[in-house]
Amino acid sequence: MRANTLLILDDEGDDAHIIATEAQSLGFEVRIFDDAKQFLAAFLEEEPSHLAIDILMPGVHGVELLHTLAQHQCQSAIILTSGIGTAALPAVQLAAIQYQLNIRGILHHPFHQHILRNMLSDQVSVDLHAHTGHDISTQSLIVDAETIEEAIRQHEFALYYQPQIDLVNGKVIGFEGLLRWHHPVMGVKLPELFIPVAEKTGHIDLLTQIVIETGFHFIRSLGNALSFSMNISPKSIQNQAFANTLVNACQASNLPPERVMLELTETATTEDPDKAQHALAKLREEGFKLSIDDFGNNNSSVSRLSNLPFTSLKIDKSLVTTMEISSKSRKVVASTLKLAESLNIETIAAGIENTMAAIGLRELGCRYGQGYYFARPMDQAATVHWLQHWNRQF
Ligand code: C2E
Ligand code: MG
């Protein structure tokens, strides 16, 4: 394979030239094709390190093209362009996993240069801001009790949804709800800016209430099968009334608690272990599913996990995004999966950004996954749209 060579297949030209310019600035040798046959011929001849393929080109069947590349034992890193809203995308994404192709990512239009640069480089990026495409403003924003209260009053908090996928059959099993703050001046703000503050000021329960009210109704509106995962602050679990709030909300929205997954980090169980154990047992009795979030990110405790009524474990994205380059991460993921299996609890991996991660996880026995490879967190309308496209393939 020839390092730093890129072949681009694109019929419209604009995206191809942007990609080519960026790649050339990184030292790549680049050739652009608007004909799939010529592209394949050049691929066979040149064995390039990278390919960028527009899967929406007229006359090109995305899945067939990937199949052909796989038959020729393609080792190139592949960037898929076009994509969002494309009916064929789910099939292409899953075929890539099945054919064991190294898809670095899907370039949605319009894209930031640093996203493309990450896909072209061999480095694995865990830069959250670079990936979300939001919150790149460098202006500072003061977040305190007053601003959060005002934002709640003005309905500036919105729930975004990220799908969770069965890695074996490609079906959507549910969505995780993730809060965003639509600031009128500063744009979309990520939870790291306001959740820690809301936990300190005591506003976290009001934010959780927004998640419950919007999330339960929305998931219910999507039918009878999908689950809803929500993040629970350690503070909320200590709150006696919390379980009742959840039960009442389930009744009001006609959503069985069995379809609600409560995601808790381990700190939720360490502050006051006895109280936490009691609260978790009560939530399980009511039927809620419980998941340990970010498992493996620092000092996850196996013994604690086995003593608490968790039904699922979510492998931290820092392990998943580095599995490809770090044998240590791979080993931790493998042993975590074995542990979960022995405790008879389900596993879901976070942070799946490309096919190599999905393939590796599936091989190690991880059944479910979520990450930018499938979809970024989306607002309600985009979620409905995305789900329709995804389901059309199955
Ligand atoms: P989390 O529960 O671990 O959520 C997953 C985070 O990973 C999300 O960041 C999501 O956008 C991001 N992510 C998803 N796929 C990928 C990927 O493929 N690669 C990478 N690098 N990142 C990916 P987000 O939305 O910024 O949320 C950050 C954290 O804020 C969440 O981490 C959660 O702990 C907290 N949070 C979000 N919403 C709520 C909420 O409603 N309540 C509470 N208490 N916490 C929340
Ligand atoms: Mg979570």
Coordinates of C-alpha atoms and ligand atoms in Angstrom, one line a residue:
M1 CA 0.0 0.0 0.0
R2 CA 1.4 3.4 -0.9
A3 CA 1.3 5.8 2.0
N4 CA -0.2 9.3 1.6
T5 CA -2.1 8.6 -1.6
L6 CA -5.7 9.4 -2.0
L7 CA -8.2 8.5 -4.8
I8 CA -11.4 10.4 -4.9
L9 CA -14.6 9.3 -6.6
D10 CA -17.1 12.2 -7.0
D11 CA -19.1 13.4 -9.9
E12 CA -19.9 16.9 -8.8
G13 CA -16.4 18.2 -8.2
D14 CA -16.9 20.8 -5.4
D15 CA -16.4 18.5 -2.5
A16 CA -13.7 16.6 -4.4
H17 CA -11.7 19.8 -4.8
I18 CA -12.1 20.8 -1.2
I19 CA -10.9 17.3 -0.1
A20 CA -8.1 17.3 -2.6
T21 CA -6.8 20.7 -1.5
E22 CA -6.9 19.7 2.2
A23 CA -5.2 16.3 1.5
Q24 CA -2.5 18.0 -0.7
S25 CA -1.7 20.4 2.1
L26 CA -1.1 17.4 4.3
G27 CA 1.3 16.0 1.7
F28 CA -1.0 13.6 -0.1
E29 CA -0.8 12.7 -3.7
V30 CA -4.4 13.0 -5.0
R31 CA -6.3 11.9 -8.1
I32 CA -10.0 12.6 -8.7
F33 CA -12.3 10.4 -10.8
D34 CA -15.9 10.9 -11.9
D35 CA -16.2 7.4 -13.3
A36 CA -16.4 4.3 -11.0
K37 CA -14.7 1.9 -13.4
Q38 CA -11.6 4.2 -13.8
F39 CA -11.6 4.7 -10.1
L40 CA -11.5 0.9 -9.5
A41 CA -8.8 0.4 -12.1
A42 CA -6.6 3.1 -10.4
F43 CA -7.3 1.6 -7.0
L44 CA -6.0 -1.8 -8.2
E45 CA -3.0 -0.3 -9.9
E46 CA -1.9 2.2 -7.2
E47 CA -3.0 0.5 -3.9
P48 CA -3.6 3.9 -2.3
S49 CA -3.6 4.5 1.5
H50 CA -6.9 6.4 1.3
L51 CA -10.1 6.5 -0.7
A52 CA -12.9 9.1 -0.6
I53 CA -16.1 7.9 -2.2
D54 CA -19.3 9.8 -2.9
I55 CA -21.9 7.1 -2.3
L56 CA -24.6 9.2 -4.0
M57 CA -23.3 9.3 -7.5
P58 CA -25.7 8.4 -10.3
G59 CA -25.0 5.0 -11.7
V60 CA -23.0 3.9 -8.7
H61 CA -24.5 1.4 -6.2
G62 CA -22.7 2.1 -2.9
V63 CA -23.0 -1.4 -1.5
E64 CA -21.8 -3.0 -4.7
L65 CA -18.9 -0.7 -4.9
L66 CA -17.9 -1.6 -1.3
H67 CA -18.4 -5.2 -2.1
T68 CA -16.0 -5.0 -5.0
L69 CA -13.4 -3.2 -2.9
A70 CA -13.7 -5.9 -0.2
Q71 CA -13.3 -8.7 -2.9
H72 CA -10.0 -7.0 -3.8
Q73 CA -9.0 -7.1 -0.1
C74 CA -9.0 -3.3 0.2
Q75 CA -6.9 -2.1 3.1
S76 CA -7.2 1.6 2.3
A77 CA -8.8 3.9 4.8
I78 CA -12.1 5.0 3.3
I79 CA -14.0 8.2 3.7
L80 CA -17.6 8.2 2.6
T81 CA -18.9 11.5 1.4
S82 CA -22.5 12.8 0.9
G83 CA -24.7 10.8 3.2
I84 CA -27.0 12.5 5.5
G85 CA -30.6 12.0 4.4
T86 CA -29.4 9.4 1.8
A87 CA -31.8 6.5 1.8
A88 CA -28.9 4.1 1.0
L89 CA -26.6 5.2 3.8
P90 CA -27.6 2.6 6.5
A91 CA -27.1 -0.2 4.0
V92 CA -23.8 1.1 3.0
Q93 CA -22.7 1.6 6.7
L94 CA -23.7 -1.9 7.6
A95 CA -22.2 -3.5 4.5
A96 CA -18.9 -1.8 5.3
I97 CA -18.9 -3.5 8.7
Q98 CA -19.8 -6.8 7.2
Y99 CA -17.2 -6.6 4.5
Q100 CA -14.6 -5.5 7.1
L101 CA -13.6 -2.4 5.3
N102 CA -11.8 0.4 7.1
I103 CA -14.2 3.3 7.0
R104 CA -12.6 6.2 8.7
G105 CA -15.9 8.1 8.8
I106 CA -18.7 9.8 6.9
L107 CA -18.2 13.3 5.8
H108 CA -21.5 15.1 6.1
H109 CA -22.0 18.3 4.2
P110 CA -20.9 21.0 5.1
F111 CA -17.9 19.8 7.1
H112 CA -15.2 21.3 9.1
Q113 CA -11.6 21.0 7.8
H114 CA -10.4 19.5 11.1
I115 CA -12.9 16.6 10.7
L116 CA -11.5 15.8 7.3
R117 CA -8.0 16.1 8.6
N118 CA -8.7 13.6 11.4
M119 CA -10.1 11.2 8.9
L120 CA -7.0 11.5 6.7
S121 CA -4.5 11.2 9.5
D122 CA -3.8 8.0 11.3
Q123 CA -4.3 9.6 14.7
V124 CA -7.5 8.8 16.5
S125 CA -9.1 11.9 17.7
V126 CA -11.2 12.1 20.9
D127 CA -11.7 15.9 20.5
L128 CA -15.3 16.1 21.3
H129 CA -15.8 19.7 20.0
A130 CA -14.1 18.9 16.7
H131 CA -16.5 16.0 16.2
T132 CA -19.8 17.5 17.2
G133 CA -19.6 20.5 14.8
H134 CA -21.1 22.5 17.6
D135 CA -19.8 24.8 20.3
I136 CA -16.7 25.9 18.5
S137 CA -17.2 29.5 19.7
T138 CA -14.2 30.7 21.8
Q139 CA -16.2 33.4 23.4
S140 CA -16.7 32.8 27.1
L141 CA -20.2 32.5 28.6
I142 CA -20.8 32.9 32.3
V143 CA -23.0 30.0 33.5
D144 CA -24.5 30.3 37.0
A145 CA -27.8 29.7 38.8
E146 CA -29.4 32.8 37.3
T147 CA -28.5 32.1 33.6
I148 CA -29.6 28.5 33.9
E149 CA -32.9 29.5 35.5
E150 CA -33.5 32.1 32.8
A151 CA -32.6 29.6 30.1
I152 CA -35.1 27.1 31.5
R153 CA -37.8 29.8 31.6
Q154 CA -37.0 30.7 28.0
H155 CA -37.2 27.0 27.0
E156 CA -33.6 27.1 25.6
F157 CA -32.8 23.6 26.7
A158 CA -33.5 20.9 24.1
L159 CA -33.1 17.2 24.1
Y160 CA -31.0 15.6 21.3
Y161 CA -31.1 11.9 20.5
Q162 CA -28.4 9.5 19.5
P163 CA -29.3 6.0 18.2
Q164 CA -28.2 2.8 19.8
I165 CA -27.7 0.0 17.3
D166 CA -27.7 -3.8 17.4
L167 CA -24.3 -4.5 15.9
V168 CA -25.3 -8.0 14.7
N169 CA -28.5 -7.2 12.7
G170 CA -28.3 -3.4 12.4
K171 CA -31.6 -2.7 14.1
V172 CA -32.1 0.4 16.2
I173 CA -32.8 -0.6 19.8
G174 CA -33.3 2.8 21.2
F175 CA -32.0 6.3 21.7
E176 CA -29.9 8.1 24.3
G177 CA -31.2 11.6 25.2
L178 CA -28.5 14.2 25.5
L179 CA -29.2 17.8 26.5
R180 CA -28.2 20.9 24.5
W181 CA -28.6 24.5 25.3
H182 CA -29.7 26.6 22.4
H183 CA -28.2 29.9 23.6
P184 CA -29.7 32.8 21.7
V185 CA -26.4 34.5 21.1
M186 CA -23.7 31.8 21.6
G187 CA -25.4 29.0 19.7
V188 CA -25.6 25.4 20.7
K189 CA -23.8 24.6 23.9
L190 CA -22.8 21.2 25.1
P191 CA -23.6 19.7 28.5
E192 CA -20.1 19.9 29.9
L193 CA -20.7 23.7 30.1
F194 CA -23.9 23.5 32.2
I195 CA -24.5 20.1 33.8
P196 CA -21.7 20.4 36.3
V197 CA -22.9 23.9 37.2
A198 CA -26.6 22.7 37.4
E199 CA -25.4 19.9 39.8
K200 CA -23.8 22.4 42.1
T201 CA -26.6 25.0 42.0
G202 CA -29.3 22.4 42.5
H203 CA -30.9 23.0 39.1
I204 CA -30.1 19.5 37.8
D205 CA -33.5 18.1 38.8
L206 CA -35.2 20.8 36.7
L207 CA -33.1 19.8 33.7
T208 CA -33.8 16.1 34.4
Q209 CA -37.5 17.0 34.4
I210 CA -37.1 18.4 30.9
V211 CA -35.4 15.2 29.8
I212 CA -38.2 13.1 31.3
E213 CA -41.0 15.2 29.9
T214 CA -39.7 15.5 26.3
G215 CA -37.9 12.2 26.1
F216 CA -40.6 9.9 27.3
H217 CA -43.3 11.4 25.0
F218 CA -40.9 11.4 22.0
I219 CA -39.9 7.7 22.4
R220 CA -43.5 6.8 23.0
S221 CA -44.4 8.6 19.7
L222 CA -41.9 6.4 17.9
G223 CA -43.8 3.2 18.6
N224 CA -43.8 0.2 21.0
A225 CA -40.3 -1.1 20.8
L226 CA -37.6 1.5 21.2
S227 CA -35.9 2.2 24.5
F228 CA -35.0 5.5 26.0
S229 CA -31.6 6.0 27.8
M230 CA -31.2 9.0 30.0
N231 CA -28.3 10.2 32.1
I232 CA -28.9 10.4 35.8
S233 CA -26.8 12.8 37.9
P234 CA -25.4 11.3 41.1
K235 CA -27.3 14.0 43.0
S236 CA -30.7 12.8 41.7
I237 CA -30.2 9.2 42.8
Q238 CA -29.9 10.4 46.4
N239 CA -33.2 12.2 46.1
Q240 CA -36.0 10.2 47.7
A241 CA -38.7 11.6 45.4
F242 CA -36.8 10.8 42.2
A243 CA -38.1 7.2 41.7
N244 CA -41.7 8.4 42.1
T245 CA -41.2 11.2 39.6
L246 CA -40.0 8.6 37.1
V247 CA -42.9 6.2 37.8
N248 CA -45.5 9.0 37.5
A249 CA -43.9 10.2 34.2
C250 CA -44.0 6.7 32.8
Q251 CA -47.7 6.4 33.6
A252 CA -48.5 9.9 32.2
S253 CA -46.8 9.1 28.9
N254 CA -47.8 5.5 28.8
L255 CA -44.2 4.3 28.5
P256 CA -43.4 1.1 30.4
P257 CA -40.5 1.5 32.8
E258 CA -38.9 -1.5 31.1
R259 CA -38.2 0.7 28.1
V260 CA -36.3 3.3 30.2
M261 CA -32.6 2.8 30.7
L262 CA -31.1 5.0 33.5
E263 CA -27.4 5.6 32.9
L264 CA -25.3 6.3 36.0
T265 CA -21.6 6.8 36.3
E266 CA -19.9 5.0 39.2
T267 CA -19.6 8.1 41.3
A268 CA -23.4 7.9 41.7
T269 CA -22.8 4.7 43.7
T270 CA -19.8 5.8 45.7
E271 CA -21.0 9.0 47.5
D272 CA -23.4 7.2 49.8
P273 CA -23.2 3.5 48.8
D274 CA -26.0 2.3 51.1
K275 CA -28.4 5.0 50.0
A276 CA -27.5 4.4 46.4
Q277 CA -28.0 0.6 46.7
H278 CA -31.4 1.1 48.2
A279 CA -32.5 3.6 45.5
L280 CA -31.2 1.4 42.7
A281 CA -33.0 -1.6 44.1
K282 CA -36.3 0.3 44.2
L283 CA -35.8 1.5 40.6
R284 CA -35.2 -2.0 39.5
E285 CA -38.3 -3.2 41.3
E286 CA -40.3 -0.7 39.4
G287 CA -38.9 -2.2 36.2
F288 CA -36.4 0.5 35.1
K289 CA -33.2 -0.8 33.5
L290 CA -30.0 0.4 35.0
S291 CA -26.7 1.0 33.1
I292 CA -23.3 1.8 34.3
D293 CA -22.1 4.7 32.1
D294 CA -18.5 5.4 31.0
F295 CA -17.3 2.0 32.3
G296 CA -13.6 1.7 32.2
N297 CA -12.7 5.4 32.0
N298 CA -10.8 5.4 35.2
N299 CA -11.0 3.2 38.2
S300 CA -14.1 1.3 37.5
S301 CA -14.7 -1.2 40.2
V302 CA -15.7 -4.7 39.3
S303 CA -16.7 -5.7 42.8
R304 CA -19.1 -2.7 43.1
L305 CA -20.7 -3.6 39.8
S306 CA -21.4 -7.2 40.8
N307 CA -23.1 -6.0 44.1
L308 CA -25.5 -3.6 42.4
P309 CA -28.5 -4.4 40.3
F310 CA -27.2 -3.1 37.0
T311 CA -28.7 -4.7 33.8
S312 CA -26.2 -3.2 31.4
L313 CA -22.8 -1.7 31.1
K314 CA -21.7 1.0 28.7
I315 CA -18.1 0.8 27.6
D316 CA -16.5 4.3 27.7
K317 CA -15.8 6.0 24.4
S318 CA -12.2 6.8 25.4
L319 CA -11.5 3.0 25.2
V320 CA -13.5 2.5 22.0
T321 CA -11.9 5.4 20.1
T322 CA -8.4 4.2 21.0
M323 CA -8.9 0.4 20.5
E324 CA -7.5 0.6 17.0
I325 CA -4.2 2.1 18.1
S326 CA -3.8 0.8 21.7
S327 CA -3.5 -2.8 22.6
K328 CA -4.1 -1.8 26.2
S329 CA -7.5 -0.4 25.3
R330 CA -8.4 -3.5 23.3
K331 CA -7.4 -5.7 26.3
V332 CA -9.5 -3.6 28.7
V333 CA -12.5 -3.8 26.3
A334 CA -12.1 -7.6 25.9
S335 CA -11.9 -8.2 29.6
T336 CA -14.8 -5.9 30.3
L337 CA -16.9 -7.8 27.8
K338 CA -16.0 -11.1 29.4
L339 CA -16.8 -9.8 32.8
A340 CA -20.2 -8.5 31.7
E341 CA -21.0 -11.8 30.1
S342 CA -20.1 -13.7 33.3
L343 CA -22.4 -11.4 35.3
N344 CA -25.1 -11.8 32.7
I345 CA -25.4 -8.2 31.9
E346 CA -25.7 -6.6 28.4
T347 CA -23.0 -4.4 26.9
I348 CA -23.2 -1.4 24.8
A349 CA -20.1 0.4 23.4
A350 CA -20.0 4.2 23.2
G351 CA -17.9 6.3 20.7
I352 CA -18.0 4.1 17.6
E353 CA -16.6 6.4 15.0
N354 CA -15.6 4.0 12.2
T355 CA -16.1 0.5 11.0
M356 CA -12.9 -0.8 12.5
A357 CA -14.2 -0.1 16.0
A358 CA -17.6 -1.7 15.1
I359 CA -15.9 -4.8 13.6
G360 CA -13.5 -5.1 16.6
L361 CA -16.3 -4.8 19.1
R362 CA -18.6 -7.3 17.4
E363 CA -15.7 -9.8 17.2
L364 CA -15.1 -9.4 20.9
G365 CA -18.8 -10.1 21.5
C366 CA -20.2 -6.7 22.1
R367 CA -23.8 -6.7 21.0
Y368 CA -24.8 -3.0 21.0
G369 CA -23.2 0.2 20.0
Q370 CA -23.6 3.9 19.5
G371 CA -21.4 6.6 18.0
Y372 CA -20.8 9.1 15.3
Y373 CA -20.4 6.3 12.7
F374 CA -24.1 5.7 13.0
A375 CA -25.3 9.2 13.8
R376 CA -24.4 12.2 15.9
P377 CA -26.9 13.4 18.5
M378 CA -29.8 15.0 16.6
D379 CA -32.8 17.1 17.4
Q380 CA -36.3 15.6 17.2
A381 CA -37.0 16.4 13.6
A382 CA -33.7 15.1 12.4
T383 CA -34.1 11.9 14.6
V384 CA -37.5 11.1 13.0
H385 CA -36.0 11.6 9.6
W386 CA -32.9 9.6 10.3
L387 CA -35.0 6.7 11.8
Q388 CA -37.2 6.6 8.7
H389 CA -34.2 6.2 6.4
W390 CA -32.6 3.7 8.6
N391 CA -35.7 1.5 9.0
R392 CA -36.4 1.6 5.3
Q393 CA -33.4 -0.7 4.9
F394 CA -34.7 -3.4 7.2
Ligands
C2E1 P1 -22.3 10.5 28.1 O1 -23.6 10.0 28.8 O2 -21.1 9.6 28.2 O3 -22.7 10.8 26.6 C1 -22.0 10.4 25.5 C2 -21.3 11.6 25.0 O4 -20.4 11.2 23.9 C3 -22.2 12.7 24.3 O5 -21.6 13.9 24.6 C4 -22.1 12.3 22.9 O6 -22.3 13.4 22.0 C5 -20.7 11.9 22.7 N1 -20.5 11.0 21.6 C6 -21.4 10.2 21.0 N2 -20.9 9.4 20.0 C7 -19.5 9.8 20.0 C8 -18.4 9.3 19.2 O7 -18.6 8.5 18.3 N3 -17.2 9.9 19.5 C9 -17.0 10.8 20.5 N4 -15.8 11.3 20.7 N5 -18.1 11.2 21.3 C10 -19.3 10.7 21.0 P2 -22.4 15.2 25.1 O8 -23.8 15.2 24.5 O9 -21.6 16.4 25.0 O10 -22.6 14.8 26.6 C11 -21.6 14.7 27.5 C12 -22.0 14.2 28.9 O11 -22.9 15.2 29.5 C13 -22.8 12.9 28.8 O12 -21.8 11.9 28.7 C14 -23.5 12.9 30.1 O13 -22.7 12.5 31.2 C15 -23.8 14.4 30.3 N6 -25.2 14.7 30.0 C16 -25.8 14.9 28.8 N7 -27.1 15.1 28.9 C17 -27.4 14.9 30.2 C18 -28.6 15.0 31.0 O14 -29.7 15.1 30.5 N8 -28.5 14.8 32.3 C19 -27.3 14.6 32.9 N9 -27.2 14.4 34.3 N10 -26.1 14.5 32.2 C20 -26.2 14.7 30.9
MG2 MG -24.7 8.4 28.8

